[in-house]
Coordinates of N, CA and C in Angstrom, one line a residue:
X381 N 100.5 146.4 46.8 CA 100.7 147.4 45.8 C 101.4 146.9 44.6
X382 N 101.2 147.3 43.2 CA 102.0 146.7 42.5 C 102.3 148.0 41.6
X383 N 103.7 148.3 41.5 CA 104.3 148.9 40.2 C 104.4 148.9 39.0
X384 N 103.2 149.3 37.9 CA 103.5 148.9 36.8 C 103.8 149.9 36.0
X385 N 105.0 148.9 34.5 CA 105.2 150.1 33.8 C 104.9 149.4 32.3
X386 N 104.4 150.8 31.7 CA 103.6 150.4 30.3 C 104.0 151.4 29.3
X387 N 103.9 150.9 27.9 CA 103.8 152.0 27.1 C 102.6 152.0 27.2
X388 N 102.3 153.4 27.0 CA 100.7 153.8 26.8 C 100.3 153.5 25.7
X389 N 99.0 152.7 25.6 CA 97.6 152.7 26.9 C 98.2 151.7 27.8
X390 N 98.1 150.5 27.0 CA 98.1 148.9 27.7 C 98.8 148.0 27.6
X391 N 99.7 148.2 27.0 CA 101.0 147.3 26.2 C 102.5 147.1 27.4
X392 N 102.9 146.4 26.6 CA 104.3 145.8 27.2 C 104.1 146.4 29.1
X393 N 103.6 145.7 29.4 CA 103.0 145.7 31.0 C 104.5 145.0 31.8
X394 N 105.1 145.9 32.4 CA 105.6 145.3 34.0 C 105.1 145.7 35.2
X395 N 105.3 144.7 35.6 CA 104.4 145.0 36.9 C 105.6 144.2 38.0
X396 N 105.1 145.2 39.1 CA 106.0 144.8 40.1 C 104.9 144.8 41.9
X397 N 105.2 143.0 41.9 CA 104.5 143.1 43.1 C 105.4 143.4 44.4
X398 N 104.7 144.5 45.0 CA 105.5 144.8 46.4 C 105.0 144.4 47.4
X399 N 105.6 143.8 48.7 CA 105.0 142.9 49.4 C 105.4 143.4 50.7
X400 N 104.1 144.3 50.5 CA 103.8 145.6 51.7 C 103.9 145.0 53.3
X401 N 103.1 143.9 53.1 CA 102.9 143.5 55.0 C 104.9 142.6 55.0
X402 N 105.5 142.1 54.2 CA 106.8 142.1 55.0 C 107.8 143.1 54.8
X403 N 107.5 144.5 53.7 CA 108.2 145.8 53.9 C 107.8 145.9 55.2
X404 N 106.9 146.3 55.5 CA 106.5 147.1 56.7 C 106.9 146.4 58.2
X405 N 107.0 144.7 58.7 CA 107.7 144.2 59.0 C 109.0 144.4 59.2
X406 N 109.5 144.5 58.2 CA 111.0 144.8 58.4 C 111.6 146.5 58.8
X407 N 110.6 147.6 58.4 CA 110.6 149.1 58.4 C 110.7 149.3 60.1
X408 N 109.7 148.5 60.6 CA 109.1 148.7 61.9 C 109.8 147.7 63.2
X409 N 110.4 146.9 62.8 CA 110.9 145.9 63.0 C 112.4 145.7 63.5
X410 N 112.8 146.3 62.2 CA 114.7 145.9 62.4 C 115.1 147.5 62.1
X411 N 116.2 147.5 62.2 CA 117.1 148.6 61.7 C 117.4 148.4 59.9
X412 N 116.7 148.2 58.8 CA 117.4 147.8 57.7 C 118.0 149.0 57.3
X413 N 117.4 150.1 57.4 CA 118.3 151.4 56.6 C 117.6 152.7 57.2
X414 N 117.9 154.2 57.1 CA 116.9 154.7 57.2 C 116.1 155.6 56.7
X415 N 116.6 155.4 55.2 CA 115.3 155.6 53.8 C 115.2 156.6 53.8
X416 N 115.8 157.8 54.2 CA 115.7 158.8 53.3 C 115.6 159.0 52.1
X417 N 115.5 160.4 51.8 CA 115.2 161.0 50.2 C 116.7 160.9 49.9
X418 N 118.0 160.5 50.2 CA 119.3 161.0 49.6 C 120.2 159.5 49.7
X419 N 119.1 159.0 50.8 CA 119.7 157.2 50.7 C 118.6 156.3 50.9
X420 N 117.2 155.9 50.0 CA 116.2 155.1 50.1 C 116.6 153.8 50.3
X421 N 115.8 153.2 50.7 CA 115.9 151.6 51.0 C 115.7 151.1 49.7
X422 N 116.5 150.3 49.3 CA 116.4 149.3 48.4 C 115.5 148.3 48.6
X423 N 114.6 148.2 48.0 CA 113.6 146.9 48.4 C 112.9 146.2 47.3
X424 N 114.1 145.4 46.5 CA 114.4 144.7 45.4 C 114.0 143.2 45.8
X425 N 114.4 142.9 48.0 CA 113.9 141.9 48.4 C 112.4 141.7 48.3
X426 N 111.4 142.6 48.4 CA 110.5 142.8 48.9 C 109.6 143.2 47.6
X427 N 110.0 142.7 46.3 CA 109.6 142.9 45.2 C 109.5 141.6 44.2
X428 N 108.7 141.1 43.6 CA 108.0 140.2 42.8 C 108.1 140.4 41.6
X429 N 109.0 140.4 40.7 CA 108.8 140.6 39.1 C 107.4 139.8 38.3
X430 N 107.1 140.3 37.7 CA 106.0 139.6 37.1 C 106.3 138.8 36.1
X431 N 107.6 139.1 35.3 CA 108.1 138.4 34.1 C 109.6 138.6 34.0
X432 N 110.5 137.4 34.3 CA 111.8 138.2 34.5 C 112.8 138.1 33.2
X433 N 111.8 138.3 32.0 CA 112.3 138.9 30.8 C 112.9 140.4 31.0
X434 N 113.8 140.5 29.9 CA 114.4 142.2 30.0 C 113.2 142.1 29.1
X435 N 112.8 144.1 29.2 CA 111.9 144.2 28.9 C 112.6 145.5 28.2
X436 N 111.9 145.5 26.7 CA 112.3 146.3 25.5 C 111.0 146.9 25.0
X437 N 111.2 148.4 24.3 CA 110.3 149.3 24.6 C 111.5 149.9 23.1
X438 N 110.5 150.4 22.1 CA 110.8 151.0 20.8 C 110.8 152.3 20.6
X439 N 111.2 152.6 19.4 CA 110.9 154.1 18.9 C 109.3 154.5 19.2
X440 N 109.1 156.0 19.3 CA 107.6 156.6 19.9 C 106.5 155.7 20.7
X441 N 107.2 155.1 22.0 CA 106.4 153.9 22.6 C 106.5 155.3 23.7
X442 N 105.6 155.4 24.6 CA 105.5 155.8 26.0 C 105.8 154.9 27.5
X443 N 106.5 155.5 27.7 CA 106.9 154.2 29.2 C 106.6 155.2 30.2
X444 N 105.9 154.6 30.7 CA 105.2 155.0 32.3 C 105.4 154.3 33.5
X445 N 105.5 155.0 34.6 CA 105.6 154.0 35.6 C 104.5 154.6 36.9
X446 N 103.8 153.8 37.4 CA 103.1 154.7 38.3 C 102.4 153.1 39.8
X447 N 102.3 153.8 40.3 CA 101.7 152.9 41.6 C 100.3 152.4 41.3
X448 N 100.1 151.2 41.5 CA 98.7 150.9 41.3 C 98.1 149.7 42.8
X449 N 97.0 150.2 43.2 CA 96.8 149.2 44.4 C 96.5 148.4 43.9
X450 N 96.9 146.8 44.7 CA 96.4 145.8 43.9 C 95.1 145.8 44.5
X451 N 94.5 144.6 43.6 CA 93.1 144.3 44.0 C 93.4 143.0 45.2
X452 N 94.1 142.1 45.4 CA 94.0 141.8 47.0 C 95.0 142.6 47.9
X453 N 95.0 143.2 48.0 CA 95.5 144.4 49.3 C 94.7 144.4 49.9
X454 N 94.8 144.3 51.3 CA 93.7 144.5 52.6 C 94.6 145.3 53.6
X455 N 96.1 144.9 53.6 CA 96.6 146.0 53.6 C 97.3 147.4 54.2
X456 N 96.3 148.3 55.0 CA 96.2 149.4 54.5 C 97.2 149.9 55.9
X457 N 98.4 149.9 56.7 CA 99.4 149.8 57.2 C 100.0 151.1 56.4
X458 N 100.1 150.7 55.3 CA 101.5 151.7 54.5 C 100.5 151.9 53.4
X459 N 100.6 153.0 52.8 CA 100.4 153.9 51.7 C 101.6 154.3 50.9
X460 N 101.6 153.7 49.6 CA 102.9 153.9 49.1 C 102.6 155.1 47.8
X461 N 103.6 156.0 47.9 CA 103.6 157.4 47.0 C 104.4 157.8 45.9
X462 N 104.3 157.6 44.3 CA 105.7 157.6 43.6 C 106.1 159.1 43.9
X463 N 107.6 159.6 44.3 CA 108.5 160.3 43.8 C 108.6 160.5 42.5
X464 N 109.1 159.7 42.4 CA 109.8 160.0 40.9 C 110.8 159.0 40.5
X465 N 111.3 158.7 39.1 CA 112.2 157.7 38.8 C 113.5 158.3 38.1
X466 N 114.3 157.9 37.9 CA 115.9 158.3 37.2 C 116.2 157.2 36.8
X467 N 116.6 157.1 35.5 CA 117.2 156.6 34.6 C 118.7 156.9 34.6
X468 N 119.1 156.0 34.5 CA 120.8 156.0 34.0 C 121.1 155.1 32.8
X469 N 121.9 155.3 31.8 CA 122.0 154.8 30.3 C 122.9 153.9 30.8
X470 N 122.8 152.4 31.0 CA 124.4 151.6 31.1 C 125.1 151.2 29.7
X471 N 124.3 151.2 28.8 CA 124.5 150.7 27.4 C 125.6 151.1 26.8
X472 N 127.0 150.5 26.1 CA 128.4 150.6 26.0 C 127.9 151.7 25.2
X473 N 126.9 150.9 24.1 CA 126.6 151.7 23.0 C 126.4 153.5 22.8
X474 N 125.6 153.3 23.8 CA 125.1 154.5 24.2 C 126.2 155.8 24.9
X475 N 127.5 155.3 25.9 CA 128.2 155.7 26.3 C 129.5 155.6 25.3
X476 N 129.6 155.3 24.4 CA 130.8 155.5 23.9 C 130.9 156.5 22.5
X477 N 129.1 156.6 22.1 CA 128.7 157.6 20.9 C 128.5 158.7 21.4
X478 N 127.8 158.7 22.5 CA 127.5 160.0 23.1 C 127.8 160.8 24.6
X479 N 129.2 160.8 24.9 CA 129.6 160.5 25.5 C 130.2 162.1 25.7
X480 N 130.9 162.5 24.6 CA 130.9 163.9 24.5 C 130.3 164.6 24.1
X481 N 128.7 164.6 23.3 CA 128.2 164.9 23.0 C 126.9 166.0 24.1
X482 N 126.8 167.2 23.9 CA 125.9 167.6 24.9 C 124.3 167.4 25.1
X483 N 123.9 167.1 25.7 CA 122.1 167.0 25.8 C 122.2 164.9 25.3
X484 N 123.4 164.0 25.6 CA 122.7 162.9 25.0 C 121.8 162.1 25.0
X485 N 120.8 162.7 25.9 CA 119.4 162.1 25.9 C 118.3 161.8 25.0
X486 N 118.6 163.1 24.1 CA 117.9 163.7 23.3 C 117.7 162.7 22.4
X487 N 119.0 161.8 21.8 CA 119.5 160.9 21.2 C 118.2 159.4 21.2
X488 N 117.6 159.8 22.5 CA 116.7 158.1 23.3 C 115.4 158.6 23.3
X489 N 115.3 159.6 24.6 CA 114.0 159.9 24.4 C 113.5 161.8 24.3
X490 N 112.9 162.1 24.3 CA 112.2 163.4 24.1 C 111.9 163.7 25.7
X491 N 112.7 164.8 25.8 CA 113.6 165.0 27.1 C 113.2 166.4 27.1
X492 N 111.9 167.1 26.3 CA 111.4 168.4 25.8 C 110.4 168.8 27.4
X493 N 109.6 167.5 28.0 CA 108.7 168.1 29.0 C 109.5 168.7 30.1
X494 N 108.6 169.1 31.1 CA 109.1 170.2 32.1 C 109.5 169.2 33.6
X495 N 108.6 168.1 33.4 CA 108.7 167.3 34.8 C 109.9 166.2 33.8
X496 N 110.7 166.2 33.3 CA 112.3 165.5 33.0 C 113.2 166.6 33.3
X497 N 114.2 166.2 33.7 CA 115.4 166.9 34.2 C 116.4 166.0 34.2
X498 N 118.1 167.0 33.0 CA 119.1 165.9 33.4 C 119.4 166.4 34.2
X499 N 120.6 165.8 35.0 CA 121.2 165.3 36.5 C 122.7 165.6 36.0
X500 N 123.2 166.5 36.7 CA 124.7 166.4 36.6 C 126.0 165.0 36.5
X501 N 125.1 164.0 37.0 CA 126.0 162.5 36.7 C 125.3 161.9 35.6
X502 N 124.8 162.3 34.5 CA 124.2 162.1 33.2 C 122.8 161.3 33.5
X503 N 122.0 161.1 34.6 CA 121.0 160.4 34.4 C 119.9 161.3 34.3
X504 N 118.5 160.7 34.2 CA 117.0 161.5 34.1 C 116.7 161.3 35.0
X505 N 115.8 162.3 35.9 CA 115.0 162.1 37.0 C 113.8 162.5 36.2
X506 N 112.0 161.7 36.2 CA 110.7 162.4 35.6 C 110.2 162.5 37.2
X507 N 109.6 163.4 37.3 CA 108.8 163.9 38.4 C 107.6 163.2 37.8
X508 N 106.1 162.7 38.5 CA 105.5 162.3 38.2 C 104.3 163.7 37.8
X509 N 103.3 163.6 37.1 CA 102.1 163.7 36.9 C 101.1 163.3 37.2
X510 N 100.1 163.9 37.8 CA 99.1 162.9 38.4 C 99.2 161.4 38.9
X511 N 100.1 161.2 39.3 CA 101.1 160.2 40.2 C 101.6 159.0 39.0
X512 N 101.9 159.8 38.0 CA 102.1 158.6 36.5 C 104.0 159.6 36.2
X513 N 105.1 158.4 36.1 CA 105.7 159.4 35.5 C 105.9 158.8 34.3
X514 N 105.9 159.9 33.2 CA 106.2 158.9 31.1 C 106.8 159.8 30.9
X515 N 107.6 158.7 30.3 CA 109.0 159.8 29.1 C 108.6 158.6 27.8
X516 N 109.1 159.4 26.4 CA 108.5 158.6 25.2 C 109.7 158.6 24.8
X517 N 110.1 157.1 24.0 CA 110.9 157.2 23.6 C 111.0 157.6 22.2
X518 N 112.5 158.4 21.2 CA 112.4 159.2 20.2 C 112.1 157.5 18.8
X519 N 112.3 158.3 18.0 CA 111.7 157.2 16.7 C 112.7 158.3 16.1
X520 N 113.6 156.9 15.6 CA 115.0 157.3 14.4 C 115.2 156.5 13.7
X521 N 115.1 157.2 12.0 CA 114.8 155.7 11.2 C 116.2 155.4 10.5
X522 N 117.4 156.2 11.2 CA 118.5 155.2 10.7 C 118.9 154.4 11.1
X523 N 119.6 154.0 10.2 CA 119.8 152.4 9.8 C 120.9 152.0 11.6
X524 N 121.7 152.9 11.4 CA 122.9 152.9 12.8 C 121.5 153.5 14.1
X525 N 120.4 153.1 14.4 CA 119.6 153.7 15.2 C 120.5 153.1 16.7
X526 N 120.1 154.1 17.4 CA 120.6 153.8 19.0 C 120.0 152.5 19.9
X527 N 120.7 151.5 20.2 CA 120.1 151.0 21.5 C 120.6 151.1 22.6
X528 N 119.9 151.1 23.6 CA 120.0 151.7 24.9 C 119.8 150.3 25.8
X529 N 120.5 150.7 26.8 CA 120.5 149.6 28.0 C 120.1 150.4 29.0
X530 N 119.1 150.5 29.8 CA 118.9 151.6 31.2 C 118.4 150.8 32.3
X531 N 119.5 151.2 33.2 CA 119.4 150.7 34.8 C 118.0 152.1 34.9
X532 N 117.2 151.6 36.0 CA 116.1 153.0 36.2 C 115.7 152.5 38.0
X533 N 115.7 153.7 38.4 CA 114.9 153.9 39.7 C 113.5 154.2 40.0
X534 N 112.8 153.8 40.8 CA 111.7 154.0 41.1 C 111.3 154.2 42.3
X535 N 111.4 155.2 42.4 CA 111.8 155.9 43.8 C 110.3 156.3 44.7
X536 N 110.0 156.0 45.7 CA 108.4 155.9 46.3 C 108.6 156.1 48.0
X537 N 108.0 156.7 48.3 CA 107.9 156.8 49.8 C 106.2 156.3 50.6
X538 N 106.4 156.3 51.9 CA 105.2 156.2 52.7 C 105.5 156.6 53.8
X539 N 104.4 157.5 54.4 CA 104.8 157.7 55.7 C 103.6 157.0 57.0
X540 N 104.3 156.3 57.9 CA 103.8 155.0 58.8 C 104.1 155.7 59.9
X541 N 103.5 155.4 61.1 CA 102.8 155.3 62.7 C 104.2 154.1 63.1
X542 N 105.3 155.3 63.7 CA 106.5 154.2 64.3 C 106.3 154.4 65.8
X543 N 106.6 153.1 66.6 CA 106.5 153.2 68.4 C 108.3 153.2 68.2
X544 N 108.5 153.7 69.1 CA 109.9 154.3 69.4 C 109.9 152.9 70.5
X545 N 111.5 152.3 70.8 CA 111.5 151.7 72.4 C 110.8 152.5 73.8
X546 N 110.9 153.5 73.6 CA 110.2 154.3 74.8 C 109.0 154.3 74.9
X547 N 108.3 153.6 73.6 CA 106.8 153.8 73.8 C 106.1 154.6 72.9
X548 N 106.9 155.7 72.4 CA 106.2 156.6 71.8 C 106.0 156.6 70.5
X549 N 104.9 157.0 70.3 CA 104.6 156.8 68.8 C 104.7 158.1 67.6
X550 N 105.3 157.9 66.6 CA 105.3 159.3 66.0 C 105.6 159.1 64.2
X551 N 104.6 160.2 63.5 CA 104.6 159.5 62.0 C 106.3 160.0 61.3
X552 N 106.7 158.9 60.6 CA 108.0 158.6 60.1 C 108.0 158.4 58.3
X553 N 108.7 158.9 57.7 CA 108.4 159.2 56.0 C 109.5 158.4 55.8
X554 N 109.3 157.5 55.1 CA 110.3 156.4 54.6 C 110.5 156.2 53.2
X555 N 111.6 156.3 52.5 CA 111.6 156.3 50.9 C 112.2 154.9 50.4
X556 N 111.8 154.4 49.4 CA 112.4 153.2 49.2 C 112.5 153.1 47.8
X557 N 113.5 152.2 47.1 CA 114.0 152.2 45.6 C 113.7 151.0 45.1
X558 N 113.4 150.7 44.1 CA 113.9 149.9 43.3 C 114.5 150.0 42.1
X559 N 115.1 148.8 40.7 CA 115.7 149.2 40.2 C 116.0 148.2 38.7
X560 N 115.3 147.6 38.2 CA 115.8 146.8 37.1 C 115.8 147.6 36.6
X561 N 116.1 146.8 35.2 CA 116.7 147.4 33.8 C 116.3 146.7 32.3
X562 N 116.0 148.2 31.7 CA 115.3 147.8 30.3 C 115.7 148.0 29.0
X563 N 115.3 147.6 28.1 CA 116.2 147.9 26.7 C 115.3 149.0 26.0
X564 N 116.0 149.8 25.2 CA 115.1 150.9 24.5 C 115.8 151.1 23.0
X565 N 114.5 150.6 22.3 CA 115.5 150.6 20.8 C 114.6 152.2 19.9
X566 N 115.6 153.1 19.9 CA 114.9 153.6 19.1 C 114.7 154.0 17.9
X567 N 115.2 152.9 16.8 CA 114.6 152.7 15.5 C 113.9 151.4 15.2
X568 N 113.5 150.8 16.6 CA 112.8 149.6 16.4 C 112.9 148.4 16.2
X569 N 113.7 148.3 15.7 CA 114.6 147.0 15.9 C 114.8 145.9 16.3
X570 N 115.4 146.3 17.2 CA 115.4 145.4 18.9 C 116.8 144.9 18.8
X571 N 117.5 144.8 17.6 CA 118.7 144.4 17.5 C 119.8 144.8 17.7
X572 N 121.0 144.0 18.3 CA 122.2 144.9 18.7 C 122.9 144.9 17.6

């Protein structure tokens, strides 16, 4: 499976290779965690950056993130399903202007759709859309324009055919995270 995220259509492409037959190895295998919705498995090991540039994304760019099977997957073991992602702002910048300010998201991106929601610990959760989740970032053409530093989650589950030691077999819903971090300039820029 590979995770990619783009502004819409086709541009600034990350892609993230997940390397399903040794997740699944290790799910079925060991004790690594047990992946709920409230504590997902981190599986940052089990992930292949495709470019390990930080990756920067402008004023009115769309950033999406959505599941895409790759073309050699054979595979088919686990079925992986986006949740949903959350963003958290780490950017000094960002935290030290808007910090008391209410709604400071508003500030980055256009935080107006129905599937974004803030979070009582200041981050975004997007629910996905037809298994795509995008938030756009805002376009501000002053000169003091915001940049943004954002740690982001990408939060995905599958549910797999586990044999218990006793033998028995029974389907088990496993959630797992990952988690780089991107830059968001939104008057374009790119400059700190």
């Amino acid at each position: 499976m590979l995770i990619t995220s783009s502004s819409y259509p086709d541009t600034n492409k990350i892609s993230f290779a997940v390397q399903v037959e040794r997740l699944y190895e290790a799910i079925t295998k060991t004790d690594i965690a047990l992946g709920t919705s409230a504590k997902p498995i981190p599986i940052d090991t089990f992930v292949a950056i495709n470019d390990p540039n930080l990756y920067e994304f402008n004023g009115g760019e769309t950033i999406a993130f959505q599941l895409v099977e790759a073309s050699d997957s054979a595979d088919e073991k686990m079925k992986l399903e986006l949740v949903a992602c959350r963003i958290h702002n780490v950017g000094q910048d960002f935290n030290a202007r808007f910090v008391t300010l209410p709604n400071p998201w508003k500030h980055v991106f256009d935080t107006s759709p129905k599937n974004i929601l803030e979070l009582p610990d200041g981050s975004l959760t997007i629910k996905p859309i037809d298994d795509v989740c995008a938030i756009t970032v805002i376009k501000d053409s002053r000169a003091d324009a915001l940049t943004s530093f954002l740690s982001y989650e990408v939060v995905f589950k599958s549910t797999i055919n586990i044999t218990a030691p006793s033998g028995e077999s029974k389907l088990r819903t496993f959630y797992f995270v990952i988690d780089p971090l991107i830059k968001v300039t939104s008057g374009g820029s790119g400059k700190l």
